[in-house]
Amino acid sequence: NAGVTQTPKFQVLKTGQSMTLQCAQDMNHEYMSWYRQDPGMGLRLIHYSVGAGITDQGEVPNGYNVSRSTTEDFPLRLLSAAPSQTSVYFCASSYDTPGTGNGELFFGEGSRLTVL
Amino acid sequence: DQQVKQNSPSLSVQEGRISILNCDYTNSMFDYFLWYKKYPAEGPTFLISISSIKDKNEDGRFTVFLNKSAKHLSLHIVPSQPGDSAVYFCAAPGGTSYGKLTFGQGTILTVHP
């Protein structure tokens, strides 16, 4: 099993450009989510999905779009990149929703995004 | 909503001694708490969890304690090893619904040989 795979690992964008961060998991997990990590801020939830066709907003959703057409994939779209979106992005999945006994999150290795 | 606070940004410990990392939360609507460990340039990995039906959970050198009345968690590492040097995050379910896991700011643990 590859677990949670994120691409690309590194990306540099100019302000206003759009791009998609890819996330795929091969564990047949229903729950998937995107976090961003910034210094001193911990991990902040952007969007999450409890199953194919269902998405919801997290703590910091503005400027990001998601969709979940399959169980395996959960791409994160930056619509018009801004310097404030410079961050490390982590995709995570779990068998069950967080807060339950099987809600342990498995994380990808991260995608480092720089917006100039 | 849920807030999770780790008030110590960093902790430095000698090898072989105990490391104690602390975490406070605000909303006890859900009763399952987790600790994650993160090395540089890697994703966080699950370390240990605790349900509110317990006040202690052990896994080898790692023990998590839960004080529900104080809404406080602590992670004890005994004995600490240099390989334990990492960022530690505590996490709690969101305040109003399942689906949101809220993380603390993290504590950087450095274990000196």
GROMACS .gro file of C-alpha atoms in nm:
model
  229
    1ASN     CA    1   0.000   0.000   0.000
    2ALA     CA    2   0.128   0.347  -0.087
    3GLY     CA    3  -0.096   0.510   0.177
    4VAL     CA    4  -0.166   0.878   0.106
    5THR     CA    5   0.014   1.021  -0.196
    6GLN     CA    6   0.042   1.394  -0.262
    7THR     CA    7   0.170   1.566  -0.575
    8PRO     CA    8   0.355   1.787  -0.638
    9LYS     CA    9   0.594   1.798  -0.342
   10PHE     CA   10   0.711   2.149  -0.428
   11GLN     CA   11   0.550   2.426  -0.633
   12VAL     CA   12   0.619   2.794  -0.694
   13LEU     CA   13   0.336   3.010  -0.825
   14LYS     CA   14   0.291   3.373  -0.914
   15THR     CA   15   0.011   3.572  -0.757
   16GLY     CA   16  -0.313   3.513  -0.945
   17GLN     CA   17  -0.219   3.177  -1.093
   18SER     CA   18  -0.433   2.872  -1.027
   19MET     CA   19  -0.325   2.518  -0.957
   20THR     CA   20  -0.442   2.186  -0.817
   21LEU     CA   21  -0.275   1.985  -0.542
   22GLN     CA   22  -0.345   1.617  -0.596
   23CYS     CA   23  -0.418   1.366  -0.321
   24ALA     CA   24  -0.484   0.995  -0.359
   25GLN     CA   25  -0.522   0.717  -0.103
   26ASP     CA   26  -0.534   0.343  -0.158
   27MET     CA   27  -0.671   0.239   0.182
   28ASN     CA   28  -1.040   0.263   0.085
   29HIS     CA   29  -1.089   0.535   0.346
   30GLU     CA   30  -1.417   0.723   0.337
   31TYR     CA   31  -1.287   1.033   0.516
   32MET     CA   32  -1.035   1.268   0.355
   33SER     CA   33  -0.917   1.616   0.447
   34TRP     CA   34  -0.674   1.895   0.365
   35TYR     CA   35  -0.471   2.087   0.623
   36ARG     CA   36  -0.221   2.367   0.596
   37GLN     CA   37   0.071   2.410   0.834
   38ASP     CA   38   0.212   2.753   0.909
   39PRO     CA   39   0.474   2.845   1.170
   40GLY     CA   40   0.318   2.889   1.514
   41MET     CA   41  -0.029   2.802   1.382
   42GLY     CA   42  -0.027   2.424   1.396
   43LEU     CA   43  -0.236   2.237   1.143
   44ARG     CA   44  -0.550   2.413   1.025
   45LEU     CA   45  -0.831   2.233   0.845
   46ILE     CA   46  -0.918   2.369   0.498
   47HIS     CA   47  -1.182   2.128   0.364
   48TYR     CA   48  -1.290   1.774   0.437
   49SER     CA   49  -1.503   1.498   0.287
   50VAL     CA   50  -1.686   1.214   0.460
   51GLY     CA   51  -1.740   1.024   0.136
   52ALA     CA   52  -1.762   1.051  -0.243
   53GLY     CA   53  -1.980   1.342  -0.346
   54ILE     CA   54  -1.978   1.503   0.000
   55THR     CA   55  -1.750   1.790   0.100
   56ASP     CA   56  -1.758   2.054   0.372
   57GLN     CA   57  -1.559   2.353   0.487
   58GLY     CA   58  -1.305   2.352   0.761
   59GLU     CA   59  -1.149   2.637   0.955
   60VAL     CA   60  -0.977   2.822   0.667
   61PRO     CA   61  -1.163   2.743   0.339
   62ASN     CA   62  -1.143   3.079   0.162
   63GLY     CA   63  -0.948   3.070  -0.166
   64TYR     CA   64  -0.967   2.693  -0.196
   65ASN     CA   65  -1.202   2.456  -0.375
   66VAL     CA   66  -1.242   2.079  -0.344
   67SER     CA   67  -1.441   1.798  -0.500
   68ARG     CA   68  -1.469   1.426  -0.427
   69SER     CA   69  -1.580   1.233  -0.732
   70THR     CA   70  -1.417   0.905  -0.622
   71THR     CA   71  -1.332   0.746  -0.287
   72GLU     CA   72  -0.961   0.751  -0.373
   73ASP     CA   73  -0.902   1.112  -0.483
   74PHE     CA   74  -0.947   1.448  -0.312
   75PRO     CA   75  -0.785   1.734  -0.510
   76LEU     CA   76  -0.742   2.082  -0.365
   77ARG     CA   77  -0.773   2.373  -0.606
   78LEU     CA   78  -0.627   2.718  -0.553
   79LEU     CA   79  -0.843   2.947  -0.762
   80SER     CA   80  -0.624   3.260  -0.767
   81ALA     CA   81  -0.308   3.216  -0.562
   82ALA     CA   82  -0.210   3.481  -0.308
   83PRO     CA   83   0.112   3.517  -0.102
   84SER     CA   84  -0.094   3.436   0.211
   85GLN     CA   85  -0.140   3.086   0.069
   86THR     CA   86   0.233   3.016   0.094
   87SER     CA   87   0.233   2.714   0.323
   88VAL     CA   88   0.287   2.342   0.356
   89TYR     CA   89  -0.025   2.148   0.266
   90PHE     CA   90  -0.109   1.804   0.401
   91CYS     CA   91  -0.373   1.565   0.280
   92ALA     CA   92  -0.502   1.307   0.529
   93SER     CA   93  -0.747   1.019   0.528
   94SER     CA   94  -0.909   0.790   0.783
   95TYR     CA   95  -1.132   0.484   0.789
   96ASP     CA   96  -1.387   0.659   1.005
   97THR     CA   97  -1.453   1.022   1.093
   98PRO     CA   98  -1.213   1.185   1.340
   99GLY     CA   99  -1.333   1.174   1.697
  100THR     CA  100  -1.421   0.808   1.681
  101GLY     CA  101  -1.223   0.499   1.765
  102ASN     CA  102  -1.129   0.434   1.401
  103GLY     CA  103  -1.078   0.799   1.318
  104GLU     CA  104  -0.698   0.796   1.320
  105LEU     CA  105  -0.574   1.019   1.038
  106PHE     CA  106  -0.305   0.902   0.797
  107PHE     CA  107  -0.113   1.191   0.642
  108GLY     CA  108   0.069   1.237   0.314
  109GLU     CA  109   0.423   1.373   0.305
  110GLY     CA  110   0.311   1.727   0.228
  111SER     CA  111   0.325   1.975  -0.058
  112ARG     CA  112   0.529   2.292  -0.010
  113LEU     CA  113   0.375   2.584  -0.197
  114THR     CA  114   0.533   2.925  -0.244
  115VAL     CA  115   0.332   3.211  -0.394
  116LEU     CA  116   0.538   3.507  -0.514
  117ASP     CA  117  -1.620   2.553   1.836
  118GLN     CA  118  -1.320   2.354   1.955
  119GLN     CA  119  -0.995   2.523   2.056
  120VAL     CA  120  -0.682   2.325   2.133
  121LYS     CA  121  -0.384   2.498   2.293
  122GLN     CA  122  -0.031   2.378   2.350
  123ASN     CA  123   0.121   2.661   2.549
  124SER     CA  124   0.482   2.544   2.535
  125PRO     CA  125   0.631   2.605   2.188
  126SER     CA  126   0.941   2.404   2.278
  127LEU     CA  127   1.082   2.164   2.536
  128SER     CA  128   1.441   2.051   2.587
  129VAL     CA  129   1.516   1.729   2.779
  130GLN     CA  130   1.819   1.514   2.855
  131GLU     CA  131   1.826   1.161   2.718
  132GLY     CA  132   1.685   0.912   2.968
  133ARG     CA  133   1.473   1.169   3.152
  134ILE     CA  134   1.098   1.221   3.130
  135SER     CA  135   0.939   1.450   2.869
  136ILE     CA  136   0.599   1.598   2.956
  137LEU     CA  137   0.398   1.773   2.687
  138ASN     CA  138   0.075   1.952   2.775
  139CYS     CA  139  -0.246   2.036   2.591
  140ASP     CA  140  -0.570   2.214   2.685
  141TYR     CA  141  -0.902   2.198   2.501
  142THR     CA  142  -1.227   2.392   2.532
  143ASN     CA  143  -1.512   2.171   2.412
  144SER     CA  144  -1.576   1.830   2.561
  145MET     CA  145  -1.873   1.742   2.340
  146PHE     CA  146  -1.667   1.465   2.184
  147ASP     CA  147  -1.450   1.238   2.386
  148TYR     CA  148  -1.157   1.111   2.186
  149PHE     CA  149  -0.818   1.279   2.183
  150LEU     CA  150  -0.504   1.207   1.986
  151TRP     CA  151  -0.134   1.286   1.978
  152TYR     CA  152   0.064   1.308   1.656
  153LYS     CA  153   0.439   1.327   1.598
  154LYS     CA  154   0.603   1.506   1.307
  155TYR     CA  155   0.959   1.494   1.179
  156PRO     CA  156   1.089   1.766   0.942
  157ALA     CA  157   0.987   1.721   0.578
  158GLU     CA  158   0.747   1.440   0.667
  159GLY     CA  159   0.374   1.419   0.733
  160PRO     CA  160   0.246   1.381   1.089
  161THR     CA  161   0.209   1.026   1.217
  162PHE     CA  162  -0.033   0.899   1.478
  163LEU     CA  163   0.127   0.832   1.816
  164ILE     CA  164  -0.135   0.754   2.079
  165SER     CA  165  -0.498   0.830   2.164
  166ILE     CA  166  -0.731   0.828   2.462
  167SER     CA  167  -1.104   0.803   2.509
  168SER     CA  168  -1.278   0.992   2.788
  169ILE     CA  169  -1.391   0.666   2.947
  170LYS     CA  170  -1.027   0.638   3.055
  171ASP     CA  171  -0.795   0.875   3.236
  172LYS     CA  172  -0.476   0.707   3.119
  173ASN     CA  173  -0.354   0.513   2.816
  174GLU     CA  174  -0.010   0.356   2.780
  175ASP     CA  175   0.182   0.236   2.477
  176GLY     CA  176   0.539   0.142   2.554
  177ARG     CA  177   0.733   0.453   2.653
  178PHE     CA  178   0.436   0.680   2.579
  179THR     CA  179   0.152   0.750   2.821
  180VAL     CA  180  -0.131   0.997   2.773
  181PHE     CA  181  -0.323   1.130   3.073
  182LEU     CA  182  -0.665   1.292   3.053
  183ASN     CA  183  -0.810   1.526   3.316
  184LYS     CA  184  -1.167   1.586   3.201
  185SER     CA  185  -1.261   1.832   3.473
  186ALA     CA  186  -0.965   2.053   3.380
  187LYS     CA  187  -1.000   1.980   3.004
  188HIS     CA  188  -0.633   1.897   3.000
  189LEU     CA  189  -0.420   1.630   2.829
  190SER     CA  190  -0.059   1.544   2.886
  191LEU     CA  191   0.182   1.314   2.703
  192HIS     CA  192   0.464   1.152   2.902
  193ILE     CA  193   0.765   0.998   2.731
  194VAL     CA  194   0.982   0.783   2.957
  195PRO     CA  195   1.270   0.741   2.902
  196SER     CA  196   1.323   1.007   2.638
  197GLN     CA  197   1.551   0.920   2.345
  198PRO     CA  198   1.722   1.143   2.086
  199GLY     CA  199   1.499   0.986   1.817
  200ASP     CA  200   1.199   1.133   1.997
  201SER     CA  201   1.310   1.482   1.889
  202ALA     CA  202   1.019   1.604   1.675
  203VAL     CA  203   0.714   1.830   1.681
  204TYR     CA  204   0.423   1.690   1.883
  205PHE     CA  205   0.064   1.792   1.813
  206CYS     CA  206  -0.239   1.714   2.021
  207ALA     CA  207  -0.575   1.696   1.846
  208ALA     CA  208  -0.940   1.695   1.948
  209PRO     CA  209  -1.265   1.659   1.754
  210GLY     CA  210  -1.434   1.980   1.641
  211GLY     CA  211  -1.689   2.151   1.860
  212THR     CA  212  -2.014   2.106   1.677
  213SER     CA  213  -1.987   1.797   1.460
  214TYR     CA  214  -1.784   1.501   1.367
  215GLY     CA  215  -1.558   1.551   1.070
  216LYS     CA  216  -1.336   1.823   1.207
  217LEU     CA  217  -1.019   1.741   1.394
  218THR     CA  218  -0.863   2.048   1.554
  219PHE     CA  219  -0.489   2.051   1.620
  220GLY     CA  220  -0.285   2.247   1.870
  221GLN     CA  221   0.005   2.467   1.765
  222GLY     CA  222   0.260   2.196   1.837
  223THR     CA  223   0.552   2.159   2.079
  224ILE     CA  224   0.906   2.110   1.949
  225LEU     CA  225   1.074   1.845   2.164
  226THR     CA  226   1.453   1.823   2.162
  227VAL     CA  227   1.616   1.532   2.343
  228HIS     CA  228   1.989   1.585   2.403
  229PRO     CA  229   2.226   1.285   2.419
   0.00000   0.00000   0.00000
